[in-house]
Short mmCIF file of C-alpha atoms in Angstrom, two decimals:
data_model
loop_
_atom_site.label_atom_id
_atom_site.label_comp_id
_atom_site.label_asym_id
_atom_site.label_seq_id
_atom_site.Cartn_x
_atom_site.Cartn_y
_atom_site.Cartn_z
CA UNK A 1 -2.51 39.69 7.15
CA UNK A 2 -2.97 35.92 6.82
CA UNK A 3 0.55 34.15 5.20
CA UNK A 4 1.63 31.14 4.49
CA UNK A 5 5.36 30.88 2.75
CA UNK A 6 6.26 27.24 1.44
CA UNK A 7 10.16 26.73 0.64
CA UNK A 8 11.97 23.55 0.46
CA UNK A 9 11.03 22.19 -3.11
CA UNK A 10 13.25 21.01 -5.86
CA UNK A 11 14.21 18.39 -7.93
CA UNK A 12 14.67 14.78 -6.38
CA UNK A 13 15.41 11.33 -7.29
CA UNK A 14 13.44 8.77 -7.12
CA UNK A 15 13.66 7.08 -3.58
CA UNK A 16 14.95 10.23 -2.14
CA UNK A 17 13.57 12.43 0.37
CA UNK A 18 12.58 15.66 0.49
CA UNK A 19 11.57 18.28 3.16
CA UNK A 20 9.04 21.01 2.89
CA UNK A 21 8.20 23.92 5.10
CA UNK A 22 5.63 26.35 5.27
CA UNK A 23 6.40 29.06 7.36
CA UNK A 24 3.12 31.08 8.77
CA UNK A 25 2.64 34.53 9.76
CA UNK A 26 -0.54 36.77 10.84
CA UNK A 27 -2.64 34.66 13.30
CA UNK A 28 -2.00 32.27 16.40
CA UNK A 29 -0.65 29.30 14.60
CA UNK A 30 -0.98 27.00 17.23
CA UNK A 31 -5.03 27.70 17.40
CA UNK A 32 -5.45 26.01 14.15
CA UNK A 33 -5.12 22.90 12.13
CA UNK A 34 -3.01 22.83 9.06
CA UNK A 35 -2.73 20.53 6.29
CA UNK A 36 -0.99 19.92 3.19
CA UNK A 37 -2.67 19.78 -0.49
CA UNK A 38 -0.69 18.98 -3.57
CA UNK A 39 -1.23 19.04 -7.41
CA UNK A 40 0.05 17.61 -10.07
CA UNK A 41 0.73 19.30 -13.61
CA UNK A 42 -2.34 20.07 -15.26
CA UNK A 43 -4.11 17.80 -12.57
CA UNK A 44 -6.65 18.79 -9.67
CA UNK A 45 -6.48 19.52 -6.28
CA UNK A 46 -5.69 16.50 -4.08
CA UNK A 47 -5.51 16.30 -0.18
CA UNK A 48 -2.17 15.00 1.06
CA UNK A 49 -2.19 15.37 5.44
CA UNK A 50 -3.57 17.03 8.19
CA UNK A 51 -2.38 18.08 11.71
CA UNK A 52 -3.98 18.86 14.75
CA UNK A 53 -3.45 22.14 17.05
CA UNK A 54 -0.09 20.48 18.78
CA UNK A 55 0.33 17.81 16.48
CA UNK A 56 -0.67 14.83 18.31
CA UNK A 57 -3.47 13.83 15.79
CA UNK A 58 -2.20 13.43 11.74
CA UNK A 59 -3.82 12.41 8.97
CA UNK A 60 -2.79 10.91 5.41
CA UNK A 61 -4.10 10.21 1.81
CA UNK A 62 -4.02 6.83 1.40
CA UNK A 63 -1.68 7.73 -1.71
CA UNK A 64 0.92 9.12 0.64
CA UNK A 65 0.54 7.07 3.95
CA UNK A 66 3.78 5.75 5.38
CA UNK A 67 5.73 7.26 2.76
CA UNK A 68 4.91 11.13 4.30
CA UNK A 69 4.84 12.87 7.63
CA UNK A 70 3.74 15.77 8.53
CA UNK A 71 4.60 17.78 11.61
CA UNK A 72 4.49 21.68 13.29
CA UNK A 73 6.41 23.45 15.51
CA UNK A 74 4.41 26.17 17.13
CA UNK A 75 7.35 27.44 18.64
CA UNK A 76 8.55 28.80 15.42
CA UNK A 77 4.92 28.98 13.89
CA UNK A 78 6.21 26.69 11.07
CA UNK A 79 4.24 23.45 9.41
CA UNK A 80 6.33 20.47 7.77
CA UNK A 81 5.92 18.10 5.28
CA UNK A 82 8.87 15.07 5.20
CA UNK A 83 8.54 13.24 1.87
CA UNK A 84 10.51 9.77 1.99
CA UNK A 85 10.84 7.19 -0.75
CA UNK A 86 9.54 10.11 -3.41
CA UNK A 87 7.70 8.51 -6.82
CA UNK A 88 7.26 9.73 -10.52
CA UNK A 89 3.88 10.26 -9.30
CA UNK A 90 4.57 12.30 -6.29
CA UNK A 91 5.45 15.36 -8.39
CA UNK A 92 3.31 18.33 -7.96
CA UNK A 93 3.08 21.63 -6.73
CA UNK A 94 2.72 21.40 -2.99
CA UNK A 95 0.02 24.03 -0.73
CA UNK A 96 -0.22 24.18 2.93
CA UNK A 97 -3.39 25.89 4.08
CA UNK A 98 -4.99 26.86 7.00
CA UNK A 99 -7.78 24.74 8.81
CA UNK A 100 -10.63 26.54 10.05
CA UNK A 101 -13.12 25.27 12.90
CA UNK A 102 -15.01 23.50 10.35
CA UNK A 103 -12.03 22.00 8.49
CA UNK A 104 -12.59 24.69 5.30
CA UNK A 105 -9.53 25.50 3.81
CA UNK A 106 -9.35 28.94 4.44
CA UNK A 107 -6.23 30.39 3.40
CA UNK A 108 -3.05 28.84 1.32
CA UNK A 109 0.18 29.27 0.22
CA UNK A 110 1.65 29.97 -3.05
CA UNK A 111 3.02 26.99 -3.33
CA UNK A 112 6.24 24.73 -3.50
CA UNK A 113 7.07 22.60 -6.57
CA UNK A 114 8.49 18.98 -5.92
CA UNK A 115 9.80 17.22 -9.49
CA UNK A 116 10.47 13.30 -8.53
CA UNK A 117 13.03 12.53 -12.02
CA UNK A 118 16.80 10.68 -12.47
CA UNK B 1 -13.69 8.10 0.80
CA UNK B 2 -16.38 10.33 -0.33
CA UNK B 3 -16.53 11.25 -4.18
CA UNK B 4 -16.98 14.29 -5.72
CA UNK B 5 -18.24 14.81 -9.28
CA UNK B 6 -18.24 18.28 -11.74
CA UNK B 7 -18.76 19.09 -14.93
CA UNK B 8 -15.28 19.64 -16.21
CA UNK B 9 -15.94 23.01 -18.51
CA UNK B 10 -18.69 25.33 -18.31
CA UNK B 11 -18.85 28.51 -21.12
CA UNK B 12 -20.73 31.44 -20.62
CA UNK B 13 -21.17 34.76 -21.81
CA UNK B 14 -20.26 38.31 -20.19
CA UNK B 15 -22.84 39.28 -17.86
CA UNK B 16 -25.19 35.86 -18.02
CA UNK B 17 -25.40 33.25 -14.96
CA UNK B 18 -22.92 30.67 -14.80
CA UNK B 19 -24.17 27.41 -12.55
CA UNK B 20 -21.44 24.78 -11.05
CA UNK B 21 -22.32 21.39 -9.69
CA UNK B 22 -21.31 19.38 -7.33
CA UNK B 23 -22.63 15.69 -6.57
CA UNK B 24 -20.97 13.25 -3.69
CA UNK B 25 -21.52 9.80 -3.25
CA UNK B 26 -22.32 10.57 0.32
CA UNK B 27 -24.33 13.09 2.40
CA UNK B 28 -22.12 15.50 3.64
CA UNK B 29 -24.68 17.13 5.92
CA UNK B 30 -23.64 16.63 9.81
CA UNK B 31 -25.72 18.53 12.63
CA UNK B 32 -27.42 20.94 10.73
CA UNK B 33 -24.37 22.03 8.24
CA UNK B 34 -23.50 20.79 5.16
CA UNK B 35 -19.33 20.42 4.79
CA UNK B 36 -19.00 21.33 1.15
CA UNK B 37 -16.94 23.62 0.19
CA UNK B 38 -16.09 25.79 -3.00
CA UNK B 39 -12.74 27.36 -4.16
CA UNK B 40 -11.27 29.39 -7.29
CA UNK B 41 -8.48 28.75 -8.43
CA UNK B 42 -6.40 30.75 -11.83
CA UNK B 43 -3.92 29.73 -13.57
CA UNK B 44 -0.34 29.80 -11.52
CA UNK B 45 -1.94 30.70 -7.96
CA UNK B 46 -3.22 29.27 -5.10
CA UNK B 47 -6.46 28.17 -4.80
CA UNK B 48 -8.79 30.94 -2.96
CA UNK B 49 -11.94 30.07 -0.97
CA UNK B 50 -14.91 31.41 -2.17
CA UNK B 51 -18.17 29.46 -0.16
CA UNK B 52 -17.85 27.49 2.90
CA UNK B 53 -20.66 24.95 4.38
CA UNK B 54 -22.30 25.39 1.38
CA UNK B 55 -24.09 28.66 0.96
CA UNK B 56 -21.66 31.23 3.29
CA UNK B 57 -19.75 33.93 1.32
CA UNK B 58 -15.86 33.89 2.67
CA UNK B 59 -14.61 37.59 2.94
CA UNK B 60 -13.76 39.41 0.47
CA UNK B 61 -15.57 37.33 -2.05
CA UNK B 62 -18.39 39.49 -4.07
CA UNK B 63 -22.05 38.37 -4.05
CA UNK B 64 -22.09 37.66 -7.59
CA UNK B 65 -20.84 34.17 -5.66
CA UNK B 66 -23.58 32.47 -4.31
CA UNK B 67 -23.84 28.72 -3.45
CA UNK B 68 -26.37 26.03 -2.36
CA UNK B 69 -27.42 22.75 -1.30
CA UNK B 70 -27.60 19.91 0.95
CA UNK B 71 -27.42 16.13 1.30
CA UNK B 72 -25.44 15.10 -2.07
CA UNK B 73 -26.39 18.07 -3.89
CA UNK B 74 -24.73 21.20 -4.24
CA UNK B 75 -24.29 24.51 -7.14
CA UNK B 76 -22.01 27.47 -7.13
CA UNK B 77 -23.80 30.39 -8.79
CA UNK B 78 -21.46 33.40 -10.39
CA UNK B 79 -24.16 35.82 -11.69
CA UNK B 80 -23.38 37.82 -13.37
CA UNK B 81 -20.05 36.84 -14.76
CA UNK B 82 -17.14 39.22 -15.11
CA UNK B 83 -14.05 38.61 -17.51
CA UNK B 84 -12.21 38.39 -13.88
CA UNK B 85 -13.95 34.76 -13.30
CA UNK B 86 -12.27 32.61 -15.95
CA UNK B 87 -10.57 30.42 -13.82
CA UNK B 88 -11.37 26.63 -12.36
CA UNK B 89 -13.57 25.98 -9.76
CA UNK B 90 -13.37 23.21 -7.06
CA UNK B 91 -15.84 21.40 -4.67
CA UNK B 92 -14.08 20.25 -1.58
CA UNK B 93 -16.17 17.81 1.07
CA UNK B 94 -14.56 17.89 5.20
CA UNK B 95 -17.24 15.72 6.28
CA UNK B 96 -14.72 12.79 5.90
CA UNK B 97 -11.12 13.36 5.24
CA UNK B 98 -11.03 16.14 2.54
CA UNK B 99 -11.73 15.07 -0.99
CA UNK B 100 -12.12 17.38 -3.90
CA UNK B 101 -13.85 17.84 -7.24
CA UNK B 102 -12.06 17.47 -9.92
CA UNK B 103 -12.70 20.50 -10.79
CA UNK B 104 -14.70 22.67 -13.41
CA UNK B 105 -13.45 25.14 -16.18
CA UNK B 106 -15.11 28.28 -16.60
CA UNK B 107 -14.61 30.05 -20.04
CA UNK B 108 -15.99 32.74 -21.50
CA UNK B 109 -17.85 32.23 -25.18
#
């Protein structure tokens, strides 16, 4: 069975960083993309980054770009998120999900919430 | 980036036809597929997929889901609709970098 386990949410500051994980489990991790997909309270689904099968290719929302970096170790079948200088606005619940060959998001995690308040 | 646009509620009855759509800015047809993508999504869980490239079922999901369309135009059929399928349903383009719908609200009346 597919999973995907977030962990690493909280409450933050604003200007403080933040680290999230999503540890997989139930297929060859390194044979697929992942990405990251956050929403805010009572808000839609928004895209935040992609990775490639080793990592060497990323991609970011322009909301989140040089602010966010995502990252995977296949080693220990595990997907990152780094969140640096964090924003009001940057509060949401946070999904990874797995990429399939046609970039469908076909399975996610239950999520990780990230609150950005003094 | 391409934009997606939905209806934001939809209410039907028990047992009737509900129909979702779906309209980009953009064709989101490449080679012969169309990268739209639709997903369910209740209140405090994940979102779930439910069609991919338009018109395939993902597994697990009941035929009562159907979708279609091409180009700039796409619909997510539920038909006939259980109590089970009040929930919010998203279009999601990966022709481009992702974008998604912002999402519709099906209720029952």
């Amino acid at each position: 069975e597919v999973q995907l386990v977030e962990s690493g949410g909280g409450l933050v500051q604003p200007g403080r960083s933040m680290k999230l994980s999503c540890a997989a489990s139930g297929f060859t991790f390194s044979d697929y993309y992942m990405a990251w997909v956050r929403q805010a309270p009572k808000k839609g689904l928004e895209w935040v980054a992609s990775i490639s099968y080793e990592g060497s290719s990323t991609y970011y929302g322009d909301s989140v770009k040089g602010r966010f970096t995502i990252s995977r170790d296949n080693a220990k079948s595990t997907l990152y998120l780094q969140m640096n200088s964090l924003r009001s606005e940057d509060t949401a619940t946070y999904y990874c999900a797995r990429l399939d060959y046609y970039y469908v998001m076909d399975a996610w995690g239950q999520g990780a919430s990230v609150t950005v308040s003094s | 980036d391409i934009v997606l646009t939905q209806s934001p509620a939809l209410a039907v009855s028990l047992g009737q036809r509900a129909t979702i759509s779906c309209k980009t800015n953009q064709n989101v047809d490449y080679y012969g597929n169309s990268y739209m993508h639709w997903y369910q999504q209740k209140p405090g869980q994940q979102p779930k997929l439910l069609i991919y490239l338009a018109s395939n079922l993902a597994s697990g999901i009941p035929a009562r889901f159907s979708g279609r369309g091409s180009g700039t135009d796409f619909t997510l059929t539920i038909d006939p609709v259980e109590a089970d399928d009040t929930a919010t349903y998203y279009c999601q383009q990966s022709r481009n970098l992702p974008t998604f719908g912002a999402g519709t609200k099906l209720e029952l009346k």
